[in-house]
C-alpha positions as YAML, in Angstrom:
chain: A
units: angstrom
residues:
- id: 1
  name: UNK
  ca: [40.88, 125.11, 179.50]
- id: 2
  name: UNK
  ca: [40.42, 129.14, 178.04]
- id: 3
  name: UNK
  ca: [43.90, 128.25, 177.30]
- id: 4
  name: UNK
  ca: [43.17, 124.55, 178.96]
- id: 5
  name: UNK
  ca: [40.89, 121.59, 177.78]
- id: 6
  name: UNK
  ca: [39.98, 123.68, 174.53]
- id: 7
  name: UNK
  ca: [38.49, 127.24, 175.78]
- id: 8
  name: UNK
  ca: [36.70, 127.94, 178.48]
- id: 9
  name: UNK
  ca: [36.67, 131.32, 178.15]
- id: 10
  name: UNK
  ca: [33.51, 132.94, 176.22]
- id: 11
  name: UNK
  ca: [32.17, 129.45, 175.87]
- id: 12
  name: UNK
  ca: [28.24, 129.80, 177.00]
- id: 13
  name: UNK
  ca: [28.15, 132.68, 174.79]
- id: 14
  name: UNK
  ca: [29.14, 130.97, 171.33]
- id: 15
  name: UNK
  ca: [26.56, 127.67, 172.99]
- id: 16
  name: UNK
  ca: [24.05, 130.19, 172.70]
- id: 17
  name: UNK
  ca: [24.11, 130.48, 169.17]
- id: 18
  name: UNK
  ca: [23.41, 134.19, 168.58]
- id: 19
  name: UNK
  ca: [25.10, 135.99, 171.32]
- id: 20
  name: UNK
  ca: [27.78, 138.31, 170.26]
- id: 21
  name: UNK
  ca: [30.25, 139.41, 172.75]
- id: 22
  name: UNK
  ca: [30.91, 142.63, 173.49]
- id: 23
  name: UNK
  ca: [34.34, 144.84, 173.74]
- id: 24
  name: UNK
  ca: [33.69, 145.51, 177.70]
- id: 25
  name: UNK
  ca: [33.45, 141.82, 178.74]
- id: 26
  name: UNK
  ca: [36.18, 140.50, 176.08]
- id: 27
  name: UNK
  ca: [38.45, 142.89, 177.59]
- id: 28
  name: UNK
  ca: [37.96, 141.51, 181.17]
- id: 29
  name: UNK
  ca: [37.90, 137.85, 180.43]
- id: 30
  name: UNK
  ca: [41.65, 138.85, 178.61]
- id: 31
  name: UNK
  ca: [42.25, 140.64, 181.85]
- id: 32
  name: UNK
  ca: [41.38, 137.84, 184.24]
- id: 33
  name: UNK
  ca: [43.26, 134.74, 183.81]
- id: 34
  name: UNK
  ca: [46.47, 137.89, 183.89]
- id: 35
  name: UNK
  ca: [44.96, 138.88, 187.18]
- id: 36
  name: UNK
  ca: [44.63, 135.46, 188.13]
- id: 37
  name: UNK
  ca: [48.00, 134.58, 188.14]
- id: 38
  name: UNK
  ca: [48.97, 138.09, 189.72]
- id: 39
  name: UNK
  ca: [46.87, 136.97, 192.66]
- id: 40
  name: UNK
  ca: [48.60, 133.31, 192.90]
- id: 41
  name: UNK
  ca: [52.20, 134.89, 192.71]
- id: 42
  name: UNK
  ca: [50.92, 137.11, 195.73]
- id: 43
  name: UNK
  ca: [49.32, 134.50, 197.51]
- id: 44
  name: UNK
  ca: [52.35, 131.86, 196.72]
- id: 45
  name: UNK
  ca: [55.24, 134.19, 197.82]
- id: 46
  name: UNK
  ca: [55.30, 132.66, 201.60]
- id: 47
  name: UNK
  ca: [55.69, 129.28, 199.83]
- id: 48
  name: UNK
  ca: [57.81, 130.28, 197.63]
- id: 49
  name: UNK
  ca: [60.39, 131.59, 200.29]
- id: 50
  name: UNK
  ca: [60.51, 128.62, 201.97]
- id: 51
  name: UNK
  ca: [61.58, 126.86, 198.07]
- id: 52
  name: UNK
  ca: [65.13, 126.55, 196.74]
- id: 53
  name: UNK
  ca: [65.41, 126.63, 193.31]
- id: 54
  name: UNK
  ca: [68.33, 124.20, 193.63]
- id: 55
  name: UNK
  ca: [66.89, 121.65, 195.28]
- id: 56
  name: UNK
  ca: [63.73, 121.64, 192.45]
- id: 57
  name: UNK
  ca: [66.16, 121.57, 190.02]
- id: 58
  name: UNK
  ca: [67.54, 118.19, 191.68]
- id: 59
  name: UNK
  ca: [64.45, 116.68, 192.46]
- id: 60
  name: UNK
  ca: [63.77, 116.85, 188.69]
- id: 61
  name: UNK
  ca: [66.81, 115.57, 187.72]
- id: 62
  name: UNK
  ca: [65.92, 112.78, 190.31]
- id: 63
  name: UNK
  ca: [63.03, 111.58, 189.21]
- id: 64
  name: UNK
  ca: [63.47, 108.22, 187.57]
- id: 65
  name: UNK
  ca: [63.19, 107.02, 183.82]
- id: 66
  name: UNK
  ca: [60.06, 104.41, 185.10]
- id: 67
  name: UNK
  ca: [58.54, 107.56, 186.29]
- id: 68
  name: UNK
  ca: [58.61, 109.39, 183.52]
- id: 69
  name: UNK
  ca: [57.39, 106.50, 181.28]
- id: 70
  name: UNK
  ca: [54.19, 106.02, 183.75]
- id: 71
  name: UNK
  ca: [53.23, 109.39, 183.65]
- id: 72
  name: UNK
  ca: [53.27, 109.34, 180.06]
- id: 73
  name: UNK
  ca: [51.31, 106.14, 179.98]
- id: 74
  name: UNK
  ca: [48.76, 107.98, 182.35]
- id: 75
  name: UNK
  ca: [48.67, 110.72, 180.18]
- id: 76
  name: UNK
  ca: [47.83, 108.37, 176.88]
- id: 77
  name: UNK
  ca: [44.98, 107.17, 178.82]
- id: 78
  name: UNK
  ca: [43.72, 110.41, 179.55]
- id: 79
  name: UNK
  ca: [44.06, 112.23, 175.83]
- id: 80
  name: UNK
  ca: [42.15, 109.05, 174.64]
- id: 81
  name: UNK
  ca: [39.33, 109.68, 176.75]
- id: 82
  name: UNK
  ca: [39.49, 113.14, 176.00]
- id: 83
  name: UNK
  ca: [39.11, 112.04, 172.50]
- id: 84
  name: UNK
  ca: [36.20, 110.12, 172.97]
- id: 85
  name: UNK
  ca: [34.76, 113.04, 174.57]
- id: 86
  name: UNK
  ca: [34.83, 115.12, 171.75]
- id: 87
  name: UNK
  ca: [32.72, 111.89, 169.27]
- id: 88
  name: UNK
  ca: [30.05, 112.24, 171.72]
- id: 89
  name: UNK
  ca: [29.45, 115.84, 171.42]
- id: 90
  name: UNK
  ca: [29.94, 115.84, 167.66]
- id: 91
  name: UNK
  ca: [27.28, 113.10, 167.79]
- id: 92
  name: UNK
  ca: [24.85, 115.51, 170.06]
- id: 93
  name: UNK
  ca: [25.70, 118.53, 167.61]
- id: 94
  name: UNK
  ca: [24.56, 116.23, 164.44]
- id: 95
  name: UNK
  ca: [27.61, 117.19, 162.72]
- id: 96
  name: UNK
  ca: [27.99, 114.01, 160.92]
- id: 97
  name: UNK
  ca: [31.58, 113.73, 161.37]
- id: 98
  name: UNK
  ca: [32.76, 109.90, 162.39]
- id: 99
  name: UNK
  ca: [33.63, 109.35, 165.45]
- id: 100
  name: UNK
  ca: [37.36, 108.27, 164.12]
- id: 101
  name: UNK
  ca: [37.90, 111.98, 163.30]
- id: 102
  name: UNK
  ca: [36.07, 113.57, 166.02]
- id: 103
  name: UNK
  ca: [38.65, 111.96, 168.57]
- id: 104
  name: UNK
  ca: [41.56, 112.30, 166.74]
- id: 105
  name: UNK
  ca: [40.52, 115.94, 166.10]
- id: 106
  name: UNK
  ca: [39.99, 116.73, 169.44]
- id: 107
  name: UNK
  ca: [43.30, 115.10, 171.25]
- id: 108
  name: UNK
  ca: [44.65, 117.57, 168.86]
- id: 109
  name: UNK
  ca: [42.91, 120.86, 169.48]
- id: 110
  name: UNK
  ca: [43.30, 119.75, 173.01]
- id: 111
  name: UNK
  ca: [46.97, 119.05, 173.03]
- id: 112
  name: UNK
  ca: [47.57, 122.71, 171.06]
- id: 113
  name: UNK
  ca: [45.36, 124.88, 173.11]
- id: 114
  name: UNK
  ca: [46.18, 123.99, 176.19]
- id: 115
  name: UNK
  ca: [50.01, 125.10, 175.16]
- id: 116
  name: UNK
  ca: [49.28, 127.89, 173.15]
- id: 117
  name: UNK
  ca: [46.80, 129.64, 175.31]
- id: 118
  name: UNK
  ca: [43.39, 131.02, 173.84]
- id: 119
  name: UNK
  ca: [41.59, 127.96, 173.87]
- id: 120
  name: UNK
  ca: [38.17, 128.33, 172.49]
- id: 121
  name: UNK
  ca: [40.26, 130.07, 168.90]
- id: 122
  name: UNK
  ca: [42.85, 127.75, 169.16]
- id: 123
  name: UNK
  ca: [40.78, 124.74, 169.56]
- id: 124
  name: UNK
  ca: [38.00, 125.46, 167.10]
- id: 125
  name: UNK
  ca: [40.62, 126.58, 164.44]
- id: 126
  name: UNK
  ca: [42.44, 122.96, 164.84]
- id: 127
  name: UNK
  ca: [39.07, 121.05, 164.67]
- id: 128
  name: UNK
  ca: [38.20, 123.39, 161.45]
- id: 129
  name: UNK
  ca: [41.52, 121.90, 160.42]
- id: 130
  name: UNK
  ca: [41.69, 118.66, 160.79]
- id: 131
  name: UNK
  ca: [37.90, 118.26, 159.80]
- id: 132
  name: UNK
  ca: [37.23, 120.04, 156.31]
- id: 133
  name: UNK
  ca: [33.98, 118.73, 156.32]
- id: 134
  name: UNK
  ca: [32.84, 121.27, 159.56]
- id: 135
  name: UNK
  ca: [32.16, 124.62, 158.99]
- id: 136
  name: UNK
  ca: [34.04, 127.45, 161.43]
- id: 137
  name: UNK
  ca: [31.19, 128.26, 163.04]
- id: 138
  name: UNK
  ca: [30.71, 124.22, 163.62]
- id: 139
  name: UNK
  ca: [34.04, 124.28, 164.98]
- id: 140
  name: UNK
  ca: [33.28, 126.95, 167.12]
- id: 141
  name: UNK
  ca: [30.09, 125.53, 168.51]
- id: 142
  name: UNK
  ca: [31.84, 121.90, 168.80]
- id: 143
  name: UNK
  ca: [34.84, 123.74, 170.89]
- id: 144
  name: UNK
  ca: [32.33, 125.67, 172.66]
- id: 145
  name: UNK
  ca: [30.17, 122.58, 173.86]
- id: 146
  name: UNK
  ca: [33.55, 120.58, 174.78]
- id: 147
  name: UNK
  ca: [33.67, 123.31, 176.94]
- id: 148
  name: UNK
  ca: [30.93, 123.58, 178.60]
- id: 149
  name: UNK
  ca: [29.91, 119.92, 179.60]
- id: 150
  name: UNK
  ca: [33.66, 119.54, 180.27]
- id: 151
  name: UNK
  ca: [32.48, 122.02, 183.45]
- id: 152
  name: UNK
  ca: [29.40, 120.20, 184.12]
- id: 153
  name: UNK
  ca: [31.21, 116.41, 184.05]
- id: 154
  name: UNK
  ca: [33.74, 117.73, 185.94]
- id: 155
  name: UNK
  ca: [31.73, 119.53, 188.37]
- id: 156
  name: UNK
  ca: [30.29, 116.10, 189.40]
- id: 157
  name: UNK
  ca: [33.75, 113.59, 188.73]
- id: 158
  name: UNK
  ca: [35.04, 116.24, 191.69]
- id: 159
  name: UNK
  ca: [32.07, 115.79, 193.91]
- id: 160
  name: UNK
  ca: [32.17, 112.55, 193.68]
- id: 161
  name: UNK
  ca: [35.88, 112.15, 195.01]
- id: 162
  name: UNK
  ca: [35.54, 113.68, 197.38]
- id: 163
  name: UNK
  ca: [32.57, 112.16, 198.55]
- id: 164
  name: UNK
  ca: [33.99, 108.85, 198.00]
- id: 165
  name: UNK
  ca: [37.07, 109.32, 198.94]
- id: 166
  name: UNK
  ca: [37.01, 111.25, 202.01]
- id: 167
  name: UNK
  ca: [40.62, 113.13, 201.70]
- id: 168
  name: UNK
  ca: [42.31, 114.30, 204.82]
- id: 169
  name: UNK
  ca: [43.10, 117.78, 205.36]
- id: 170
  name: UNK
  ca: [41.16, 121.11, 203.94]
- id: 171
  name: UNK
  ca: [39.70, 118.41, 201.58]
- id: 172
  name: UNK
  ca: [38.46, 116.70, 204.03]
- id: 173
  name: UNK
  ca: [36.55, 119.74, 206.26]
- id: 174
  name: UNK
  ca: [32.14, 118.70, 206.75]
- id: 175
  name: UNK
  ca: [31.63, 122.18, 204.62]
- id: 176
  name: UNK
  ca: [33.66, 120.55, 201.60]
- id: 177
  name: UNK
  ca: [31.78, 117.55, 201.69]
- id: 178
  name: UNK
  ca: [28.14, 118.87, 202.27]
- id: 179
  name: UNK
  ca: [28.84, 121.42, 199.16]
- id: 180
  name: UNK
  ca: [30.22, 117.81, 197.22]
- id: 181
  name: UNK
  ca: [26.90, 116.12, 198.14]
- id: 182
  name: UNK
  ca: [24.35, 119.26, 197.18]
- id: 183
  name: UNK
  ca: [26.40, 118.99, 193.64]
- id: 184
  name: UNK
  ca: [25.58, 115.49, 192.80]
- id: 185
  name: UNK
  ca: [21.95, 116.21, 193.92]
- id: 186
  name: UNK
  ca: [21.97, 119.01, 191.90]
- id: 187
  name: UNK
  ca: [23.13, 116.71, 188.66]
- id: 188
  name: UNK
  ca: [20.72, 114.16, 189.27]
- id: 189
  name: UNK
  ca: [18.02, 116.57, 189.13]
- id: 190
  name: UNK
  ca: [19.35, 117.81, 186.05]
- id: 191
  name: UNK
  ca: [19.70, 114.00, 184.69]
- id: 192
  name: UNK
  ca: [16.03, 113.67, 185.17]
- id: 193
  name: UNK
  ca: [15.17, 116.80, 183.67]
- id: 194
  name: UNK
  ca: [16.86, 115.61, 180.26]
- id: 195
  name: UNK
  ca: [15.08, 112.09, 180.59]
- id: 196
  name: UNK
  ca: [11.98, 114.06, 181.60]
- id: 197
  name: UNK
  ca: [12.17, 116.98, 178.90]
- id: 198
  name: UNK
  ca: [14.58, 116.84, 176.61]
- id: 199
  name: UNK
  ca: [14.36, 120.32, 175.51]
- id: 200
  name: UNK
  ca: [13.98, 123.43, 177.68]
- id: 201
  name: UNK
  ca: [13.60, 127.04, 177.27]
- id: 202
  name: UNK
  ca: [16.09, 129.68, 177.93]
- id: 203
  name: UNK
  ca: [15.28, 133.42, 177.08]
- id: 204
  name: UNK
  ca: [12.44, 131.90, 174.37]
- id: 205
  name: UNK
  ca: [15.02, 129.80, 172.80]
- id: 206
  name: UNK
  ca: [14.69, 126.27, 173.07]
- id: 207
  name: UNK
  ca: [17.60, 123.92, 173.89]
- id: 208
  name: UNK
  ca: [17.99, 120.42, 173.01]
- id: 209
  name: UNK
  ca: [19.75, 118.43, 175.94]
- id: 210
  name: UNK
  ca: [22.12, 115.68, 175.55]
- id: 211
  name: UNK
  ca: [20.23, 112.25, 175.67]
- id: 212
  name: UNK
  ca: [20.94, 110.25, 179.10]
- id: 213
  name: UNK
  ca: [23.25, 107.87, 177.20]
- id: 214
  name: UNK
  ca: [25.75, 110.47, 176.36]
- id: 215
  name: UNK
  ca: [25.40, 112.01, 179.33]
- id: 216
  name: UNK
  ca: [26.92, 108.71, 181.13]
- id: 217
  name: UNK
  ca: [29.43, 108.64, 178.45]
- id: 218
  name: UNK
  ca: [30.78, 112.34, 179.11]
- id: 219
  name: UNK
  ca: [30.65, 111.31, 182.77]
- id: 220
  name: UNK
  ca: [32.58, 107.98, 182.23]
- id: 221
  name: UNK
  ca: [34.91, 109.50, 180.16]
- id: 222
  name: UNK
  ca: [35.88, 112.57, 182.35]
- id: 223
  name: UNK
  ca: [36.33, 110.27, 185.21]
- id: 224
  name: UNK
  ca: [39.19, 108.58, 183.36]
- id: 225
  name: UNK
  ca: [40.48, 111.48, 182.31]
- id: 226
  name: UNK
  ca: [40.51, 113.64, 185.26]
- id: 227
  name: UNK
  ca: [41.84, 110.13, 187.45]
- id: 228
  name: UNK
  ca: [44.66, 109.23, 184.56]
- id: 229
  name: UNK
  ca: [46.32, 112.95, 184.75]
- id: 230
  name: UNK
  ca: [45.94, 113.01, 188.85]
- id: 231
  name: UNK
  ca: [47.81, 109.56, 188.39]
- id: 232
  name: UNK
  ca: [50.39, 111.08, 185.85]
- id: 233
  name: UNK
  ca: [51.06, 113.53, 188.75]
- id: 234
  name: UNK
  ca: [50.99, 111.28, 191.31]
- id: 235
  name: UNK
  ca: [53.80, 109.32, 189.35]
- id: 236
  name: UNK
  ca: [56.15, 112.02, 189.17]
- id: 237
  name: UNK
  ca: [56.18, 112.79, 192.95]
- id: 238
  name: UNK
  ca: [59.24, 112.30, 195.02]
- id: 239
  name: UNK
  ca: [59.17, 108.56, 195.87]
- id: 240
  name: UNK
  ca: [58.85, 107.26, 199.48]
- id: 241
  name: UNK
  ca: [57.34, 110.62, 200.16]
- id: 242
  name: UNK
  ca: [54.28, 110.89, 197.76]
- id: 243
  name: UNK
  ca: [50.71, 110.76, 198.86]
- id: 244
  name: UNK
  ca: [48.48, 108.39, 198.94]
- id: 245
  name: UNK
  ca: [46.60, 107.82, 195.16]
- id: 246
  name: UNK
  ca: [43.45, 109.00, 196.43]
- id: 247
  name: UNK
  ca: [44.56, 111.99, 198.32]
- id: 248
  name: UNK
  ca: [46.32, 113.17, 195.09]
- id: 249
  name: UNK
  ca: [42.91, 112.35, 192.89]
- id: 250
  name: UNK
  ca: [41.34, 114.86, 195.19]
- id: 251
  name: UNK
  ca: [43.46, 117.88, 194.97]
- id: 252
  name: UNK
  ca: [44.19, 117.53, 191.30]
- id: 253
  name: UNK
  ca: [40.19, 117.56, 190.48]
- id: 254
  name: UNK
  ca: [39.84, 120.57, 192.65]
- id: 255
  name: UNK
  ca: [43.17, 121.83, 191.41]
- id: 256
  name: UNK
  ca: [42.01, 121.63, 188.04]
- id: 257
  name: UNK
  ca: [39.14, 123.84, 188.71]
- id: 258
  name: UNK
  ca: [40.84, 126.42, 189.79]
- id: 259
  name: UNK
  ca: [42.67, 126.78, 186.50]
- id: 260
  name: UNK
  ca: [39.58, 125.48, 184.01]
- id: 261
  name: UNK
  ca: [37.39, 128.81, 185.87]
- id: 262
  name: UNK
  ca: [40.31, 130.83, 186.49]
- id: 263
  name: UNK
  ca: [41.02, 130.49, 182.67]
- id: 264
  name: UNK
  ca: [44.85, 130.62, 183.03]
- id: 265
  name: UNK
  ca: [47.49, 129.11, 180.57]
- id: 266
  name: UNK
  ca: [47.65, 125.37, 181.44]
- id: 267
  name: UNK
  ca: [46.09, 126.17, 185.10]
- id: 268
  name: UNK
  ca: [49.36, 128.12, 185.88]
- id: 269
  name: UNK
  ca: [48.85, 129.96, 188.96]
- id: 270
  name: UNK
  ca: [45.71, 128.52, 190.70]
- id: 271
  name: UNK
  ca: [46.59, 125.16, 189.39]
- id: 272
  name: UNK
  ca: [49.65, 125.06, 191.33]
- id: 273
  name: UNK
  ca: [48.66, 127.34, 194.49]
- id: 274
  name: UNK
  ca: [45.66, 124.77, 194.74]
- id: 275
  name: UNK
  ca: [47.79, 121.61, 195.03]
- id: 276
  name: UNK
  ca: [50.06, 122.97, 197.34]
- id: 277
  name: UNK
  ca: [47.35, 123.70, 199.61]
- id: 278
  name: UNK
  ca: [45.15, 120.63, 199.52]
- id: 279
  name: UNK
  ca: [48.91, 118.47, 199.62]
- id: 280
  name: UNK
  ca: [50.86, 120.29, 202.56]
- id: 281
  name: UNK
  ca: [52.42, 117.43, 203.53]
- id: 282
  name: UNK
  ca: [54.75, 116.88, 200.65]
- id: 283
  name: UNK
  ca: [57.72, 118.99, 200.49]
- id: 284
  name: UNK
  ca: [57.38, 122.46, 198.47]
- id: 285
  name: UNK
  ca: [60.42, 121.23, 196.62]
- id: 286
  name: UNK
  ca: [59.08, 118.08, 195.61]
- id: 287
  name: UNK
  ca: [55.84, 119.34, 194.67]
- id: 288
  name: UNK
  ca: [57.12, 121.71, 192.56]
- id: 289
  name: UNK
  ca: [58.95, 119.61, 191.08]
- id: 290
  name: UNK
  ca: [56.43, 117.06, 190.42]
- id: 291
  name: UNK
  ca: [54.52, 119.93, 188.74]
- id: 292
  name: UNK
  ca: [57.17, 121.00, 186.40]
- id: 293
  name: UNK
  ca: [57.39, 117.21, 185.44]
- id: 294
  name: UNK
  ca: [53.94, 117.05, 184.86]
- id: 295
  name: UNK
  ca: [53.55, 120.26, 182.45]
- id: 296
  name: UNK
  ca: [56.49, 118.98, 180.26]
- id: 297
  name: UNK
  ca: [54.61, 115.19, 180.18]
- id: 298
  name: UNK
  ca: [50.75, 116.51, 180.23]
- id: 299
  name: UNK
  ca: [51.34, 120.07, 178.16]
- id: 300
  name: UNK
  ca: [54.56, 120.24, 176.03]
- id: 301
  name: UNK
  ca: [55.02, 116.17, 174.90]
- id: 302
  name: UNK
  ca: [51.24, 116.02, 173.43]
- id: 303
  name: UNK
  ca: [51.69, 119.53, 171.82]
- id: 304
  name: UNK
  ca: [54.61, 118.22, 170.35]
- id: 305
  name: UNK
  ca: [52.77, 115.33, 168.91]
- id: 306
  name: UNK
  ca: [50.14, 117.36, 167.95]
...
């Protein structure tokens, strides 16, 4: 998340090792999740004509306390295996940190930078925090790998929906799913490159891939993840009128894209242009609604905790 799922924003740079960004290019990756949202407003004002405030405010009000408690349950499920995510990348990294720490450590960092914003400081200054035996830079490099195979697992969890699943709608459209397909080709080529050799070169540096093991893991894991928030969402929808689970898996991966590479605050903008796109059939009000729900369950409850 630059802002979400611990800072996307800079990330490859600080993987690199010795990379040192310069004014011109922090400057426009400040500029662009700001420009992001600019363009979502603009492209969102048709929908948003057709909204009325008062009925969001009522479908809110109307969504029921069993709701409420499911989505949180969903959203347990998914900080866990967010967790999880971050022991296996300590574990690649050699950090020596236990894996006890490393999740509880990163459902933290997670929780706080996807609510404050300015993910990849926020998130390496809460795991340099909570773990005094990591160094900042470790914390940096840790936040910074979350990051990127975070991209690359999710990359692949989202071709594989909607492969499997087959969504109706834009989702659904042959280009969508021939793009899905050449992704998960291109991932199993690059699983058999790590079994194959372990260590490639980039620029006459050489860099040490995650073994195949983890790489299942980080898969594994962001599947439950990425499925556990789509079904916190899908919880908070207006009943009798919500989507089929699968349908909602679908736009929430690709929804969550949008904001993860967009680099906006907790996906704000993209995220929510995306899903009421790929989910025209549900009411604008509802939606909406259903959104707002799921930032107070999925953003503000865990930074709370946190």
């Amino acid at each position: 998340m630059a802002g979400w799922r611990g800072g996307r924003t800079g990330a490859m740079a600080l993987a690199s090792g010795r990379d040192r960004p310069r004014l011109a290019p922090l400057v426009l990756r400040q500029a662009l999740p700001l420009l992001a949202v600019v363009l979502a407003a603009v492209l969102m004002r048709e929908r948003f004509r057709a909204v009325d405030p008062g009925a969001v405010r009522d479908a809110v009000a109307q969504i029921a306390p069993v709701q409420w408690l499911c989505a949180a349950a969903a959203t347990a499920v998914s900080f866990l295996a967010l967790g999880r995510y971050d022991a296996v990348i300590h574990r690649y990294l050699r950090t020596g940190i236990p894996d006890r720490a490393a999740r509880r450590s990163g459902m933290i960092a997670i929780a706080l930078s996807q609510a404050a914003g300015f993910g990849l400081v926020t998130g390496a200054l809460a795991r340099w925090r909570m773990l005094p035996g990591l160094s900042l830079w470790q914390a940096l490099r840790a936040t910074a790998s979350v990051t990127v195979w975070f991209l690359i697992a999710w990359s692949v969890v989202t071709a594989a929906m909607l492969v499997a699943l087959r969504p109706e709608g834009p989702l659904g459209a042959p280009g969508v799913a021939a793009a899905a397909a050449s992704v998960l080709l291109l991932a199993a080529a690059g699983a058999g490159l790590s079994l194959v050799s372990p260590q490639i070169r980039i620029k006459g540096r050489s860099l040490a891939l995650p073994p195949l093991p983890a790489l299942a893991r980080l898969l594994v894991y962001a599947t439950i993840d990425t499925s556990a928030a789509a079904l916190a969402l899908w919880f908070l929808l207006p009943e009798g009128a919500a989507p089929a689970p699968a349908e909602v898996a679908a736009a929430y991966a690709v929804a969550l894209g949008a904001g993860l590479i967009l680099a906006t605050p907790g996906g704000l903008g993209p995220f929510d242009l995306a899903l009421m796109t790929f989910l025209p059939a549900t009411s604008p009000d509802g939606l909406l609604a259903a959104i707002l729900a799921f930032r107070i369950v999925y953003f503000v409850c865990p930074a709370l905790v946190a």
